[in-house]
mmCIF file of C-alpha atoms in Angstrom:
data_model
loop_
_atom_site.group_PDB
_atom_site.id
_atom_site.type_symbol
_atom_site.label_atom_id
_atom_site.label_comp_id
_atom_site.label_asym_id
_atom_site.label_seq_id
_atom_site.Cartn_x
_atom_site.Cartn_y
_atom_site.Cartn_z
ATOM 1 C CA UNK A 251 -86.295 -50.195 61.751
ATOM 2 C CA UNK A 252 -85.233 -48.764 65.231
ATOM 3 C CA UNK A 253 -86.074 -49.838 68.067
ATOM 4 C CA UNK A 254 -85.630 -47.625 71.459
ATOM 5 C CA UNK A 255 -85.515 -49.476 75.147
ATOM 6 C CA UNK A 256 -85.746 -46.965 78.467
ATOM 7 C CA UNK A 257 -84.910 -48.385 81.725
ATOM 8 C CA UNK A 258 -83.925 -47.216 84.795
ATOM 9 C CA UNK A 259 -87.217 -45.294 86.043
ATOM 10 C CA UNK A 260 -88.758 -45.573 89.611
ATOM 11 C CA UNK A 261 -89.953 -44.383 92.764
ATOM 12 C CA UNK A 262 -87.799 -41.873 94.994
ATOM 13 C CA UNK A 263 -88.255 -39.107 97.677
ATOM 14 C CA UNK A 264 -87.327 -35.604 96.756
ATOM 15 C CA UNK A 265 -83.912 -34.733 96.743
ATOM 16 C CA UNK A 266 -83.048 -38.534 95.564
ATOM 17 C CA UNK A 267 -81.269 -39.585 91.911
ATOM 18 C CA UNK A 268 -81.826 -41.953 89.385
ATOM 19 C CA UNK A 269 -80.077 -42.447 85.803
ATOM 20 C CA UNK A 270 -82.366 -43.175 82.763
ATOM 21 C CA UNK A 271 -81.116 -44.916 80.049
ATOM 22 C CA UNK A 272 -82.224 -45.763 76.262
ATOM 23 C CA UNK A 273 -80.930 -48.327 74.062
ATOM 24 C CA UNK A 274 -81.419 -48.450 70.847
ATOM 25 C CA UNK A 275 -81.223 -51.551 68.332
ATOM 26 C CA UNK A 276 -81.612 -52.124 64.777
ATOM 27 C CA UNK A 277 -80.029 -51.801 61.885
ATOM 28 C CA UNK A 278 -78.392 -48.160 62.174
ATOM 29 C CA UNK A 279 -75.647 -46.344 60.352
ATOM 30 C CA UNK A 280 -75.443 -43.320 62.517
ATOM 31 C CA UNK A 281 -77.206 -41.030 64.656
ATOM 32 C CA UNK A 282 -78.161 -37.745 65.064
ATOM 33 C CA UNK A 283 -79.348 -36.023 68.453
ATOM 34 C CA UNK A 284 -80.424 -38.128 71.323
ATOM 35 C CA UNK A 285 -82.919 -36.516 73.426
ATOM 36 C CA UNK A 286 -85.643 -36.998 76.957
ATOM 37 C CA UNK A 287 -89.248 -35.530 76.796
ATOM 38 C CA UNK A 288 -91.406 -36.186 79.595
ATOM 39 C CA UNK A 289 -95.222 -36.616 79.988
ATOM 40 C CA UNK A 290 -96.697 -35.229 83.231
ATOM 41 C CA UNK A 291 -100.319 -36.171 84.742
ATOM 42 C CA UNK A 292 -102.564 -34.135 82.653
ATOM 43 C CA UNK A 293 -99.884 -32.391 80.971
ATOM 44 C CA UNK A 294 -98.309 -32.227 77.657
ATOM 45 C CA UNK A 295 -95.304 -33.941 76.514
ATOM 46 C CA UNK A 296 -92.372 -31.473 77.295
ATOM 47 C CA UNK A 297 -88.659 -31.471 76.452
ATOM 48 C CA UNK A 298 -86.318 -32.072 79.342
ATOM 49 C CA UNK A 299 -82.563 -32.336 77.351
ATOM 50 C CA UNK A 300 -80.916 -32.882 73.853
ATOM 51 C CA UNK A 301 -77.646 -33.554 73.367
ATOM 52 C CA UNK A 302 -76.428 -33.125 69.281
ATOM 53 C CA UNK A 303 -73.863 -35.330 67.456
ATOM 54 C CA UNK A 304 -71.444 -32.874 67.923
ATOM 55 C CA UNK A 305 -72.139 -33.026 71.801
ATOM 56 C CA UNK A 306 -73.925 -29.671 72.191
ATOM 57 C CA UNK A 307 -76.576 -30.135 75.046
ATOM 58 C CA UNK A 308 -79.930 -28.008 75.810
ATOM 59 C CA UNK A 309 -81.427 -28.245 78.922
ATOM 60 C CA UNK A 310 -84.886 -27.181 79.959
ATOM 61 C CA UNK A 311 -85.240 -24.223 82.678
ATOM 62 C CA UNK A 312 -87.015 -26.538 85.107
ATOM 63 C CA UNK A 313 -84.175 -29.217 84.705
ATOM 64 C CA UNK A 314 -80.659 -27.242 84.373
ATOM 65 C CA UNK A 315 -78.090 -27.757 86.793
ATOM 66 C CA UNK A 316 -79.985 -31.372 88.316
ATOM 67 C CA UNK A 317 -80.114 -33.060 84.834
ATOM 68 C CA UNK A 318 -77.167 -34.066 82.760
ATOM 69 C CA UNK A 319 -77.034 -35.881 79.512
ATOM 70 C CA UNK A 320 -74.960 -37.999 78.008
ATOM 71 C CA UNK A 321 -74.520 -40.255 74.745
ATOM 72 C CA UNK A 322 -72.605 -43.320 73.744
ATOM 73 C CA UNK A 323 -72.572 -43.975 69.776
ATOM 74 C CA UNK A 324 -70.438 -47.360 70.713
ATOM 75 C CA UNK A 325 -73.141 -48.664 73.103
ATOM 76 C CA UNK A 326 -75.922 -46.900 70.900
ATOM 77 C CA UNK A 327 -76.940 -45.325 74.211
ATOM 78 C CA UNK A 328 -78.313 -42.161 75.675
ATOM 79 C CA UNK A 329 -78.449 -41.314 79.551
ATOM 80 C CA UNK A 330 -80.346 -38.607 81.696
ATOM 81 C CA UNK A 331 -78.357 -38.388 85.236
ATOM 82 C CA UNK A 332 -81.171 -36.614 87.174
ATOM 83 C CA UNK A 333 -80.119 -35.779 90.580
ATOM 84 C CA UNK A 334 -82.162 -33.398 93.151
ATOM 85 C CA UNK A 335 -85.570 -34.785 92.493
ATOM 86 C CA UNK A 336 -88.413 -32.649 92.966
ATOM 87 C CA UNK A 337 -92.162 -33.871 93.419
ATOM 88 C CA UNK A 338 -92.846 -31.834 89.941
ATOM 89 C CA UNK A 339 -90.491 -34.155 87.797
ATOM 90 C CA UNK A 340 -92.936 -37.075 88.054
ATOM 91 C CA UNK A 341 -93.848 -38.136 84.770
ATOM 92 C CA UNK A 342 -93.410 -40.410 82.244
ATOM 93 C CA UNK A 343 -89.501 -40.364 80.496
ATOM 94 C CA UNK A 344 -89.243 -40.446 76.346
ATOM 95 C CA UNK A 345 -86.091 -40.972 74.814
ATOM 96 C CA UNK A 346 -86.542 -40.071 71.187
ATOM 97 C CA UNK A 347 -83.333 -40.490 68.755
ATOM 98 C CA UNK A 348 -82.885 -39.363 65.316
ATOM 99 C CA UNK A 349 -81.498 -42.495 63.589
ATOM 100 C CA UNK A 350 -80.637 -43.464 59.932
ATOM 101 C CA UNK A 351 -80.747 -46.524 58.827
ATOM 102 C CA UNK A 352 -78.181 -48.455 56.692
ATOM 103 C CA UNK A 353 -78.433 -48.097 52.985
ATOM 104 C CA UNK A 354 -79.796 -44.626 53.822
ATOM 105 C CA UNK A 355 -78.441 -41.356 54.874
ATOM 106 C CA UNK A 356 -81.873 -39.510 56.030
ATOM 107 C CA UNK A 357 -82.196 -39.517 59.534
ATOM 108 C CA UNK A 358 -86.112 -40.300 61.149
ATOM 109 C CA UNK A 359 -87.561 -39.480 64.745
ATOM 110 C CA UNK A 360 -87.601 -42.479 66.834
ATOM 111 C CA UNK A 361 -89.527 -43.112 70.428
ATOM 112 C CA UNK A 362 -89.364 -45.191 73.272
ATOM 113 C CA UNK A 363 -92.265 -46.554 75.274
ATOM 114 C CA UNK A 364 -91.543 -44.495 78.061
ATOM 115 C CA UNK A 365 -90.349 -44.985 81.398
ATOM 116 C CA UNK A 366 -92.325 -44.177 84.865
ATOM 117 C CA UNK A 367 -90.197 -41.910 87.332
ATOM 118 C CA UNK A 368 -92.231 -41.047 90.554
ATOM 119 C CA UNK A 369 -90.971 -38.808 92.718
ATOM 120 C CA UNK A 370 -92.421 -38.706 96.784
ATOM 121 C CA UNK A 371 -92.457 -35.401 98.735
#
């Protein structure tokens, strides 16, 4: 089983930065892309950036050019730098990792429990 930790979420005014993180634990033999979503109020879950074991990164529209992603297959970690906050990127932060476990080679969708960023106009 894998387990996924977020941390790093908050309240900040527009224009302010914060850097998300997931950790994720268990008993893994390798990954495959590490990823954000985000939930707003009333609004589906939507994908914010992806970032591929060969380090090819996606953005979303609404995020490019504020947003960076990064990964760290030592420290089993994925980051979301998000810098220029706007008022519409409130919402509630997924990290979701596609993980194999040892003894197998398939990899499996894996979600965290979300993490709360607020941002004040």
């Amino acid at each position: 089983q894998v387990q996924l930790v977020e941390s790093g979420g908050g309240l900040v005014e527009a224009g302010g930065s914060l850097r998300l993180s997931c950790v994720a634990s268990g008993s893994i033999s390798r990954f495959g892309s590490m990823a954000w979503y985000r939930q707003g109020p009333g609004k589906q879950r939507e994908f914010v950036a992806r970032i591929t074991s060969d380090r090819s990164i996606d953005y979303a529209e609404s995020v490019k050019d504020r947003f960076t992603i990064s990964r760290d297959n030592r420290e089993n970690e994925v980051n979301l730098q998000m810098n220029g906050l706007k008022a519409e990127d409130t919402a509630v932060y997924y990290c979701n990792v596609a993980a194999a476990t040892r003894g197998s080679y398939r990899l499996y969708d894996y979600w965290g429990q979300g993490t709360q960023v607020t941002v004040s106009s």
